[in-house]
Short mmCIF file of C-alpha atoms and ligand atoms in Angstrom, two decimals:
data_model
loop_
_atom_site.label_atom_id
_atom_site.label_comp_id
_atom_site.label_asym_id
_atom_site.label_seq_id
_atom_site.Cartn_x
_atom_site.Cartn_y
_atom_site.Cartn_z
CA MET A 1 24.16 -10.56 3.10
CA ALA A 2 25.60 -9.34 -0.18
CA PRO A 3 28.88 -10.73 -1.39
CA LYS A 4 31.89 -8.81 -0.21
CA ASN A 5 34.60 -9.70 -2.71
CA THR A 6 33.62 -7.36 -5.52
CA PHE A 7 32.49 -4.70 -3.21
CA GLY A 8 34.97 -1.98 -4.08
CA VAL A 9 34.23 -2.00 -7.78
CA PHE A 10 30.61 -2.57 -7.14
CA LEU A 11 30.17 0.34 -4.78
CA LEU A 12 31.56 2.83 -7.24
CA PHE A 13 29.43 1.34 -9.93
CA CYS A 14 26.38 1.71 -7.74
CA LEU A 15 27.12 5.29 -7.00
CA ILE A 16 27.22 6.10 -10.65
CA LEU A 17 24.10 4.17 -11.35
CA LEU A 18 22.26 5.45 -8.39
CA LEU A 19 22.86 9.00 -9.16
CA LEU A 20 22.44 8.92 -12.84
CA SER A 21 20.71 5.96 -14.18
CA VAL A 22 17.31 4.64 -14.82
CA GLU A 23 16.19 1.27 -13.83
CA SER A 24 13.78 0.85 -16.65
CA ARG A 25 16.58 1.14 -19.15
CA TRP A 26 18.09 -2.29 -18.98
CA THR A 27 17.66 -2.88 -22.63
CA SER A 28 21.04 -2.43 -24.17
CA LEU A 29 24.60 -1.66 -23.37
CA GLY A 30 25.11 -0.36 -26.86
CA THR A 31 25.57 3.27 -26.06
CA HIS A 32 26.56 4.93 -22.88
CA GLU A 33 24.17 7.76 -23.50
CA LYS A 34 21.30 5.36 -23.51
CA TYR A 35 22.54 3.66 -20.43
CA PHE A 36 23.11 6.76 -18.39
CA SER A 37 20.00 8.64 -19.33
CA SER A 38 18.25 9.85 -16.25
CA LEU A 39 15.19 8.46 -14.59
CA ARG A 40 13.18 11.61 -14.80
CA ARG A 41 13.91 12.05 -18.47
CA THR A 42 12.77 8.58 -19.35
CA LYS A 43 9.77 8.83 -17.09
CA ALA A 44 8.60 11.99 -18.76
CA SER A 45 9.63 10.77 -22.21
CA ILE A 46 11.02 14.22 -22.73
CA HIS A 47 14.20 14.58 -24.67
CA ASN A 48 15.20 17.75 -22.97
CA THR A 49 12.78 20.01 -24.66
CA ILE A 50 13.29 23.42 -23.13
CA LEU A 51 10.21 24.74 -21.38
CA PRO A 52 8.70 27.95 -22.73
CA ASP A 53 9.77 31.15 -20.94
CA PHE A 54 13.30 29.81 -20.68
CA GLU A 55 16.13 30.87 -22.89
CA MET A 56 19.35 28.94 -23.19
CA ARG A 57 22.63 30.79 -23.24
CA ASN A 58 26.33 30.09 -23.38
CA TYR A 59 28.76 31.72 -21.02
CA THR A 60 32.46 31.94 -21.80
CA GLN A 61 33.81 30.38 -18.64
CA THR A 62 37.35 30.27 -17.28
CA LEU A 63 38.79 26.76 -17.45
CA ASP A 64 40.96 27.01 -14.36
CA HIS A 65 40.10 29.46 -11.62
CA PHE A 66 43.01 28.66 -9.37
CA ASN A 67 46.22 28.76 -11.39
CA PHE A 68 48.08 31.16 -13.58
CA GLY A 69 49.64 28.68 -15.99
CA PRO A 70 49.08 29.18 -19.74
CA ASN A 71 46.13 26.80 -19.81
CA SER A 72 44.41 28.70 -17.06
CA TYR A 73 43.48 31.38 -19.51
CA ASP A 74 41.64 28.89 -21.66
CA THR A 75 37.90 29.12 -21.68
CA PHE A 76 35.00 26.87 -22.51
CA LEU A 77 31.31 27.42 -23.11
CA GLN A 78 29.15 26.83 -20.08
CA ARG A 79 25.46 26.45 -20.68
CA TYR A 80 22.89 28.21 -18.56
CA ALA A 81 19.22 29.04 -18.81
CA MET A 82 17.27 32.13 -17.78
CA ASN A 83 13.64 32.93 -17.16
CA PHE A 84 12.75 36.63 -16.89
CA LYS A 85 9.00 36.12 -16.78
CA TYR A 86 8.53 36.83 -13.08
CA TRP A 87 11.42 39.14 -12.42
CA GLY A 88 10.61 42.46 -10.76
CA GLY A 89 13.78 43.94 -12.22
CA ALA A 90 17.01 45.39 -10.94
CA ASN A 91 15.43 48.69 -9.94
CA THR A 92 13.35 46.99 -7.31
CA SER A 93 16.26 44.77 -6.22
CA SER A 94 14.12 41.76 -6.98
CA PRO A 95 15.88 38.50 -6.12
CA ILE A 96 17.64 36.02 -8.33
CA PHE A 97 17.11 32.30 -7.74
CA VAL A 98 19.94 30.20 -9.07
CA TYR A 99 19.70 26.47 -9.57
CA ILE A 100 23.10 24.84 -9.26
CA GLY A 101 23.45 22.03 -11.76
CA ASP A 102 24.74 18.66 -10.66
CA GLU A 103 26.45 15.66 -12.16
CA GLU A 104 24.31 15.42 -15.23
CA GLU A 105 23.11 17.35 -18.20
CA LEU A 106 20.97 20.35 -17.31
CA PHE A 107 17.33 19.54 -17.89
CA ILE A 108 15.00 22.47 -18.29
CA ASP A 109 12.00 20.30 -17.64
CA LYS A 110 9.19 20.39 -15.13
CA PHE A 111 11.03 18.19 -12.68
CA THR A 112 14.01 20.50 -12.42
CA THR A 113 12.24 23.84 -12.65
CA ASP A 114 8.98 23.29 -10.85
CA PHE A 115 10.05 24.33 -7.38
CA LEU A 116 11.58 27.60 -8.55
CA VAL A 117 8.89 28.42 -11.08
CA THR A 118 6.26 27.90 -8.39
CA ASN A 119 8.01 30.29 -6.03
CA ALA A 120 9.17 32.87 -8.54
CA PRO A 121 5.93 34.88 -8.90
CA HIS A 122 5.68 35.46 -5.16
CA PHE A 123 9.22 36.79 -4.91
CA LYS A 124 9.25 38.35 -8.39
CA SER A 125 12.49 36.57 -8.97
CA LEU A 126 14.71 35.98 -11.93
CA LEU A 127 15.45 32.30 -12.51
CA VAL A 128 18.86 31.09 -13.58
CA PHE A 129 19.88 27.45 -14.12
CA ILE A 130 23.56 26.69 -14.46
CA GLU A 131 24.95 23.50 -15.95
CA HIS A 132 27.88 21.90 -14.14
CA ARG A 133 31.17 21.77 -16.04
CA TYR A 134 32.00 18.45 -17.75
CA TYR A 135 28.35 17.46 -17.94
CA GLY A 136 25.88 18.00 -20.74
CA GLU A 137 26.99 20.63 -23.19
CA SER A 138 29.33 22.36 -20.76
CA ASN A 139 32.19 20.14 -21.70
CA PRO A 140 35.56 21.89 -21.90
CA PHE A 141 36.94 19.23 -24.25
CA GLY A 142 34.08 18.79 -26.67
CA SER A 143 33.25 15.16 -26.02
CA MET A 144 33.07 12.88 -23.03
CA GLU A 145 35.69 10.57 -24.47
CA GLU A 146 38.10 13.45 -24.77
CA ALA A 147 37.27 15.05 -21.44
CA TYR A 148 37.57 11.83 -19.45
CA LYS A 149 40.62 10.54 -21.29
CA ASN A 150 43.28 11.10 -18.69
CA SER A 151 44.33 13.19 -15.73
CA SER A 152 45.36 16.11 -17.93
CA THR A 153 41.88 16.63 -19.25
CA LEU A 154 40.15 15.64 -16.03
CA GLN A 155 42.13 17.95 -13.80
CA TYR A 156 39.60 20.77 -14.17
CA LEU A 157 36.71 18.67 -12.97
CA SER A 158 36.16 19.41 -9.30
CA SER A 159 33.56 20.90 -7.03
CA GLU A 160 35.92 23.82 -6.28
CA GLN A 161 36.08 24.71 -9.95
CA ALA A 162 32.31 24.26 -10.29
CA LEU A 163 31.68 26.59 -7.38
CA ALA A 164 34.03 29.18 -8.85
CA ASP A 165 32.16 28.85 -12.16
CA CYS A 166 28.92 29.72 -10.41
CA ALA A 167 30.48 32.59 -8.51
CA GLN A 168 31.94 34.08 -11.67
CA LEU A 169 28.84 33.60 -13.78
CA ILE A 170 26.50 35.04 -11.15
CA THR A 171 28.73 38.06 -10.60
CA ASP A 172 29.01 38.72 -14.31
CA LEU A 173 25.31 38.29 -14.86
CA LYS A 174 24.42 40.72 -12.09
CA LYS A 175 26.80 43.26 -13.55
CA ASN A 176 25.28 42.88 -17.00
CA LEU A 177 21.79 43.36 -15.60
CA SER A 178 22.86 46.19 -13.29
CA ALA A 179 21.40 43.95 -10.62
CA GLU A 180 24.19 44.23 -8.06
CA ASN A 181 21.60 44.88 -5.37
CA SER A 182 19.48 41.85 -6.16
CA PRO A 183 19.92 39.14 -3.55
CA VAL A 184 20.84 35.70 -4.80
CA ILE A 185 19.47 32.46 -3.39
CA VAL A 186 21.07 29.26 -4.65
CA VAL A 187 19.22 25.98 -4.78
CA GLY A 188 20.29 22.46 -5.57
CA GLY A 189 19.52 18.83 -4.97
CA SER A 190 21.76 15.98 -4.00
CA TYR A 191 25.33 16.79 -5.07
CA GLY A 192 23.97 20.05 -6.49
CA GLY A 193 22.57 20.76 -3.04
CA MET A 194 25.96 20.26 -1.52
CA LEU A 195 27.33 22.74 -4.03
CA ALA A 196 24.61 25.22 -3.12
CA ALA A 197 25.46 25.00 0.58
CA TRP A 198 29.17 25.24 -0.12
CA LEU A 199 28.65 28.23 -2.40
CA ARG A 200 26.91 30.04 0.41
CA LEU A 201 29.74 29.14 2.79
CA LYS A 202 32.67 29.80 0.46
CA TYR A 203 31.29 32.82 -1.37
CA PRO A 204 29.11 34.55 1.23
CA HIS A 205 29.31 37.84 -0.66
CA ILE A 206 27.67 36.30 -3.72
CA THR A 207 24.68 34.56 -2.25
CA ILE A 208 22.62 35.36 0.81
CA GLY A 209 21.07 31.94 1.16
CA ALA A 210 21.16 28.36 -0.02
CA LEU A 211 18.63 25.57 -0.11
CA ALA A 212 20.35 22.20 -0.18
CA SER A 213 17.73 19.59 -0.92
CA SER A 214 18.45 15.94 -0.24
CA ALA A 215 22.07 16.85 0.16
CA PRO A 216 24.34 14.70 2.30
CA ILE A 217 26.43 17.64 3.37
CA LEU A 218 27.37 15.92 6.59
CA TYR A 219 28.46 12.76 4.85
CA PHE A 220 32.10 13.20 5.61
CA ASP A 221 34.68 11.93 8.01
CA ASP A 222 33.04 10.16 10.90
CA ILE A 223 29.98 12.32 11.18
CA THR A 224 27.54 9.72 9.88
CA PRO A 225 27.67 5.92 9.90
CA HIS A 226 29.47 4.60 6.86
CA ASN A 227 26.79 2.12 5.98
CA GLY A 228 24.26 4.94 5.79
CA TYR A 229 23.15 4.45 2.24
CA CYS A 230 22.43 0.77 2.48
CA SER A 231 20.79 1.02 5.85
CA VAL A 232 18.39 3.62 4.48
CA VAL A 233 17.56 1.44 1.50
CA SER A 234 16.93 -1.41 3.89
CA ARG A 235 14.61 0.61 6.02
CA ASP A 236 12.65 1.81 3.01
CA PHE A 237 11.92 -1.78 2.09
CA ARG A 238 11.21 -2.77 5.65
CA GLU A 239 8.72 0.07 6.06
CA SER A 240 7.01 -1.01 2.87
CA SER A 241 6.70 -4.65 3.87
CA GLU A 242 8.36 -6.73 6.53
CA SER A 243 7.93 -9.91 4.53
CA CYS A 244 9.43 -8.31 1.41
CA TYR A 245 12.38 -7.14 3.47
CA ARG A 246 12.89 -10.61 4.92
CA THR A 247 12.59 -12.25 1.53
CA ILE A 248 15.29 -10.04 0.10
CA LYS A 249 17.47 -10.47 3.14
CA ASN A 250 17.17 -14.26 2.95
CA SER A 251 17.61 -14.41 -0.81
CA TRP A 252 21.33 -13.59 -0.80
CA HIS A 253 22.17 -16.83 0.91
CA GLY A 254 20.03 -18.80 -1.53
CA ILE A 255 21.63 -17.09 -4.50
CA MET A 256 25.15 -17.82 -3.27
CA LYS A 257 24.27 -21.40 -2.46
CA THR A 258 22.64 -22.03 -5.81
CA ALA A 259 25.63 -20.52 -7.60
CA THR A 260 28.04 -23.01 -6.07
CA GLN A 261 25.97 -26.00 -7.14
CA TYR A 262 26.46 -27.90 -10.37
CA GLU A 263 24.93 -25.87 -13.21
CA GLY A 264 23.92 -23.34 -10.57
CA LEU A 265 24.68 -20.27 -12.68
CA THR A 266 22.64 -21.71 -15.51
CA ALA A 267 19.73 -22.24 -13.16
CA LEU A 268 20.00 -18.66 -11.89
CA SER A 269 20.23 -17.32 -15.45
CA GLN A 270 17.03 -19.12 -16.32
CA MET A 271 15.25 -18.17 -13.15
CA PHE A 272 15.96 -14.47 -13.66
CA ASN A 273 15.76 -14.59 -17.45
CA THR A 274 19.13 -12.88 -17.89
CA CYS A 275 19.95 -11.63 -21.37
CA ARG A 276 23.05 -13.80 -21.48
CA PRO A 277 24.19 -16.68 -19.28
CA LEU A 278 25.72 -15.47 -16.04
CA THR A 279 29.48 -15.89 -15.81
CA SER A 280 29.65 -15.07 -12.13
CA VAL A 281 27.16 -14.79 -9.31
CA GLU A 282 28.20 -11.17 -8.72
CA GLU A 283 26.70 -10.23 -12.05
CA LEU A 284 23.33 -11.16 -10.63
CA THR A 285 23.77 -9.78 -7.11
CA ASN A 286 25.04 -6.48 -8.50
CA VAL A 287 22.02 -6.10 -10.71
CA LEU A 288 19.62 -6.97 -7.90
CA GLU A 289 21.21 -4.54 -5.48
CA HIS A 290 21.09 -1.91 -8.16
CA ILE A 291 17.36 -2.47 -8.59
CA TYR A 292 16.76 -2.12 -4.84
CA PHE A 293 18.94 0.97 -4.63
CA VAL A 294 17.30 2.79 -7.51
CA ARG A 295 13.84 1.92 -6.30
CA ALA A 296 14.63 3.32 -2.86
CA GLN A 297 16.35 6.41 -4.15
CA TYR A 298 13.54 7.44 -6.48
CA ASN A 299 10.76 6.30 -4.18
CA ASP A 300 8.71 9.45 -4.04
CA PRO A 301 5.10 9.14 -2.87
CA SER A 302 3.70 9.42 -6.38
CA SER A 303 5.83 6.67 -7.88
CA ASN A 304 5.91 4.31 -4.90
CA LEU A 305 8.63 2.27 -6.53
CA VAL A 306 9.47 0.30 -3.41
CA ASN A 307 5.85 -0.66 -2.76
CA GLU A 308 5.45 -1.71 -6.35
CA LEU A 309 8.39 -4.10 -6.16
CA CYS A 310 7.44 -5.37 -2.71
CA GLU A 311 3.90 -6.10 -3.76
CA ALA A 312 5.23 -8.20 -6.62
CA ILE A 313 7.69 -10.00 -4.33
CA ASP A 314 4.96 -10.64 -1.75
CA LYS A 315 2.36 -11.65 -4.32
CA ASP A 316 2.61 -15.40 -4.09
CA SER A 317 2.29 -15.96 -0.37
CA HIS A 318 2.50 -19.75 -0.86
CA GLU A 319 5.94 -19.61 -2.43
CA ILE A 320 8.43 -20.23 0.35
CA ASN A 321 11.62 -20.06 -1.70
CA PRO A 322 12.85 -16.45 -1.36
CA LEU A 323 14.79 -16.76 -4.60
CA ARG A 324 11.71 -17.58 -6.61
CA ARG A 325 9.81 -14.74 -4.99
CA ILE A 326 12.55 -12.29 -5.86
CA ALA A 327 12.78 -13.59 -9.41
CA TYR A 328 9.05 -13.22 -9.83
CA GLY A 329 9.08 -9.69 -8.37
CA VAL A 330 11.92 -8.52 -10.56
CA LYS A 331 10.35 -9.96 -13.69
CA ALA A 332 6.97 -8.48 -12.79
CA ILE A 333 8.29 -4.94 -12.59
CA HIS A 334 10.67 -5.38 -15.47
CA GLY A 335 8.27 -7.05 -17.86
CA PHE A 336 7.96 -10.82 -18.16
CA SER A 337 8.88 -10.81 -21.81
CA ARG A 338 12.08 -8.82 -21.38
CA CYS A 339 15.39 -10.26 -20.39
CA LEU A 340 17.44 -8.86 -17.53
CA ASN A 341 20.70 -7.27 -18.55
CA VAL A 342 23.76 -8.09 -16.52
CA TRP A 343 27.23 -6.58 -16.63
CA SER A 344 30.65 -8.01 -16.16
CA VAL A 345 33.22 -6.29 -13.98
CA GLU A 346 35.11 -5.31 -17.16
CA GLU A 347 32.02 -3.64 -18.57
CA MET A 348 31.52 -1.73 -15.36
CA ASN A 349 35.10 -0.53 -15.47
CA GLU A 350 34.54 0.71 -18.98
CA PHE A 351 31.57 2.83 -17.86
CA ASP A 352 33.58 4.10 -14.96
CA ARG A 353 36.37 5.12 -17.24
CA LEU A 354 33.99 7.14 -19.34
CA PHE A 355 32.30 8.70 -16.47
CA GLY A 356 33.29 11.83 -14.69
CA TRP A 357 31.24 11.24 -11.62
CA ARG A 358 33.53 8.44 -10.60
CA TRP A 359 36.48 10.77 -10.89
CA GLN A 360 34.79 13.25 -8.65
CA ASN A 361 33.80 10.54 -6.25
CA ILE A 362 37.27 9.22 -5.93
CA LYS A 363 38.78 12.63 -5.73
CA GLU A 364 36.54 14.41 -3.37
CA VAL A 365 32.88 13.67 -2.92
CA LEU A 366 31.44 10.99 -0.69
CA LYS A 367 34.39 8.68 -0.44
CA ASP A 368 32.80 6.44 2.15
CA PHE A 369 29.38 6.50 0.70
CA GLY A 370 27.56 3.38 1.77
CA SER A 371 28.58 -0.20 2.36
CA ASN A 372 27.15 -3.57 1.54
CA VAL A 373 25.42 -4.03 4.86
CA ILE A 374 22.22 -4.05 2.90
CA PHE A 375 19.02 -4.67 4.74
CA SER A 376 19.79 -3.62 8.23
CA ASN A 377 18.08 -0.33 9.17
CA GLY A 378 18.17 3.42 8.57
CA LEU A 379 16.48 6.61 7.33
CA ARG A 380 14.26 7.45 4.37
CA ASP A 381 15.76 8.90 1.20
CA PRO A 382 19.04 7.01 1.11
CA TYR A 383 20.93 9.78 -0.57
CA SER A 384 20.12 11.98 2.38
CA SER A 385 21.69 9.70 4.88
CA GLY A 386 24.19 12.47 5.55
CA GLY A 387 21.36 14.95 5.27
CA VAL A 388 20.40 17.50 7.86
CA LEU A 389 17.33 16.70 9.90
CA GLN A 390 17.80 19.10 12.78
CA ASN A 391 18.48 22.79 12.93
CA ILE A 392 22.18 23.40 13.23
CA SER A 393 21.95 27.06 14.22
CA SER A 394 19.56 29.98 13.89
CA THR A 395 20.78 30.56 10.33
CA ILE A 396 21.37 26.96 9.28
CA VAL A 397 17.96 25.43 9.54
CA ALA A 398 16.58 22.08 8.52
CA VAL A 399 13.43 22.01 6.41
CA THR A 400 11.75 18.64 6.50
CA THR A 401 8.69 17.32 4.71
CA THR A 402 6.56 14.29 5.37
CA LYS A 403 7.74 11.34 3.31
CA GLY A 404 10.11 13.77 1.74
CA ILE A 405 13.68 14.57 1.46
CA PRO A 406 15.41 16.68 4.08
CA SER A 407 16.79 19.99 2.97
CA VAL A 408 19.04 22.41 4.68
CA SER A 409 18.75 26.11 4.26
CA VAL A 410 21.79 28.21 4.91
CA CYS A 411 20.56 31.76 5.19
CA ALA A 412 22.26 34.95 6.10
CA ARG A 413 19.04 36.67 6.98
CA MET A 414 16.09 34.55 7.81
CA GLY A 415 13.05 35.64 5.91
CA ALA A 416 15.17 37.36 3.29
C1 LIG B 1 26.10 27.09 -27.17
O1 LIG B 1 27.26 26.52 -27.75
C2 LIG B 1 27.04 25.25 -28.35
C3 LIG B 1 28.38 24.70 -28.77
O2 LIG B 1 29.09 25.64 -29.57
C4 LIG B 1 26.06 25.40 -29.50
O3 LIG B 1 25.80 24.13 -30.06
C5 LIG B 1 24.76 25.97 -28.96
O4 LIG B 1 23.87 26.20 -30.01
C6 LIG B 1 25.03 27.27 -28.23
N1 LIG B 1 23.79 27.69 -27.60
C7 LIG B 1 23.36 28.94 -27.67
C8 LIG B 1 22.07 29.22 -26.98
O5 LIG B 1 23.98 29.83 -28.23
C1 LIG B 2 15.44 51.79 -13.53
O1 LIG B 2 16.08 52.96 -13.02
C2 LIG B 2 16.80 53.70 -13.98
C3 LIG B 2 17.55 54.80 -13.30
O2 LIG B 2 16.78 55.43 -12.32
C4 LIG B 2 15.81 54.24 -15.04
O3 LIG B 2 16.50 54.93 -16.03
C5 LIG B 2 15.11 53.05 -15.67
O4 LIG B 2 14.10 53.50 -16.56
C6 LIG B 2 14.44 52.19 -14.63
N1 LIG B 2 13.97 50.97 -15.27
C7 LIG B 2 12.75 50.51 -15.06
C8 LIG B 2 12.40 49.25 -15.80
O5 LIG B 2 11.95 51.04 -14.34
C1 LIG B 3 46.50 12.92 -22.04
O1 LIG B 3 46.18 12.83 -23.43
C2 LIG B 3 46.72 13.87 -24.21
C3 LIG B 3 46.20 13.74 -25.63
O2 LIG B 3 46.31 12.43 -26.08
C4 LIG B 3 48.24 13.84 -24.15
O3 LIG B 3 48.78 14.91 -24.91
C5 LIG B 3 48.67 13.99 -22.70
O4 LIG B 3 50.07 13.87 -22.59
C6 LIG B 3 48.00 12.91 -21.84
N1 LIG B 3 48.32 13.20 -20.44
C7 LIG B 3 48.62 12.26 -19.57
C8 LIG B 3 48.90 12.73 -18.18
O5 LIG B 3 48.69 11.10 -19.87
C1 LIG B 4 27.63 39.72 -19.82
O1 LIG B 4 27.83 40.47 -20.98
C2 LIG B 4 28.98 40.11 -21.72
C3 LIG B 4 29.11 41.12 -22.82
O2 LIG B 4 27.95 41.19 -23.58
C4 LIG B 4 28.79 38.71 -22.26
O3 LIG B 4 29.92 38.30 -22.99
C5 LIG B 4 28.62 37.75 -21.09
O4 LIG B 4 28.34 36.46 -21.57
C6 LIG B 4 27.47 38.24 -20.22
N1 LIG B 4 27.43 37.40 -19.04
C7 LIG B 4 26.40 36.65 -18.69
C8 LIG B 4 26.53 35.83 -17.45
O5 LIG B 4 25.37 36.64 -19.33
C1 LIG B 5 14.22 24.89 12.32
O1 LIG B 5 13.93 26.22 12.62
C2 LIG B 5 12.94 26.79 11.78
C3 LIG B 5 12.85 28.27 12.10
O2 LIG B 5 12.82 28.49 13.47
C4 LIG B 5 11.62 26.06 12.00
O3 LIG B 5 10.62 26.58 11.18
C5 LIG B 5 11.84 24.61 11.66
O4 LIG B 5 10.67 23.87 11.92
C6 LIG B 5 13.00 24.01 12.42
N1 LIG B 5 13.26 22.71 11.88
C7 LIG B 5 13.37 21.61 12.61
C8 LIG B 5 13.64 20.37 11.89
O5 LIG B 5 13.27 21.64 13.83
#
């Protein structure tokens, strides 16, 4: 069982990491940019090179859609990308597919665009990708430091404002293209998927359908169990290997016990090859849970991140000490020559302070997301633990894929 005392801080930290970070980037805490760079970006070694056929644009967006105070007339530049290659044009009322950006910089890379680019020729659709306010270049206050400084600057960061941004931009774009008759389908993943579904629900005149991929749109109130995230992570590991699951489950006790012994933290530091001596046992447990979480969250069939870790943990079948098995597994995937970075609670708070996602989390999204009941049981993609696996109605249908991530499609007209 994971330690409970730092859980509050830790959970928020995890959320940020889970959604935005990359496990293979343990190297340095020097810059936040480095730390928060996304998994896909690092994996592809692409530094957001824009794919051909896409053009980047800036839209002069309204800062505050819901008030009439002086500041509400302020504007900022919102970044979006367009691809006209497949579009049948306004005259034929060809559709517009809009990707709703989420809590990170907009990447016009294969990972983000593939699904829409693959489907665009068939539907002769225009492709539009919208960056979410406060992320990437669509920052109303120029820099992250400035934007996340205090509640005055942060007050315009909300999903309501982001939805209104999309509604306004899409409307304006259709007008410019004389494409009022072109139907709009919005698509998003994770938090962006939630936005897509909400856009369809809140602005039904703007979009005729939404595809919310891997989106925990039911993760509110008491609809889903509150330990959903961790139970899904646990099940991922259990499905990969029962012995790996048991080893991890049993390791927490060993870690806590070792930590209370004389020179215990030193022993743990050495065993896990931490970059600096541990000052508390939570520094280690936080990092380990983070590794398990990220591996489960990004465990698509091609990467098999959970299997990879479990194979390393299971490798030495003669080793009976779960702690040593874990240490070996972590070092094997991380690189035996590299040290394992650990963070203090103060350092985590500093990231939090600089990071908008926490603000949104606290304010509105996914307040009860997860718990530390790690390694019990659950679903597959942990982030979808509030996802939709069954059809809700004839127009709100669940689209599931094998070993995949559940999506929900909210359509006005099926087959449109
Ligand atoms: C959008 O605005 C930013 C900030 O002013 C600028 O750096 C960028 O070049 C602009 N992009 C385009 C496509 O005009
Ligand atoms: C679309 O229709 C308008 C008005 O009928 C016409 O002027 C224009 O040439 C058409 N555009 C294309 C690309 O066919
Ligand atoms: C936030 O910071 C700005 C600039 O330093 C300052 O003018 C403003 O009063 C601050 N607002 C709050 C609520 O602290
Ligand atoms: C629509 O055209 C106006 C005027 O050229 C321009 O300022 C605005 O950015 C355009 N909107 C979009 C969404 O491209
Ligand atoms: C939901 O309904 C659609 C359309 O009838 C069907 O294709 C799909 O398989 C259903 N999904 C589930 C999860 O039952």
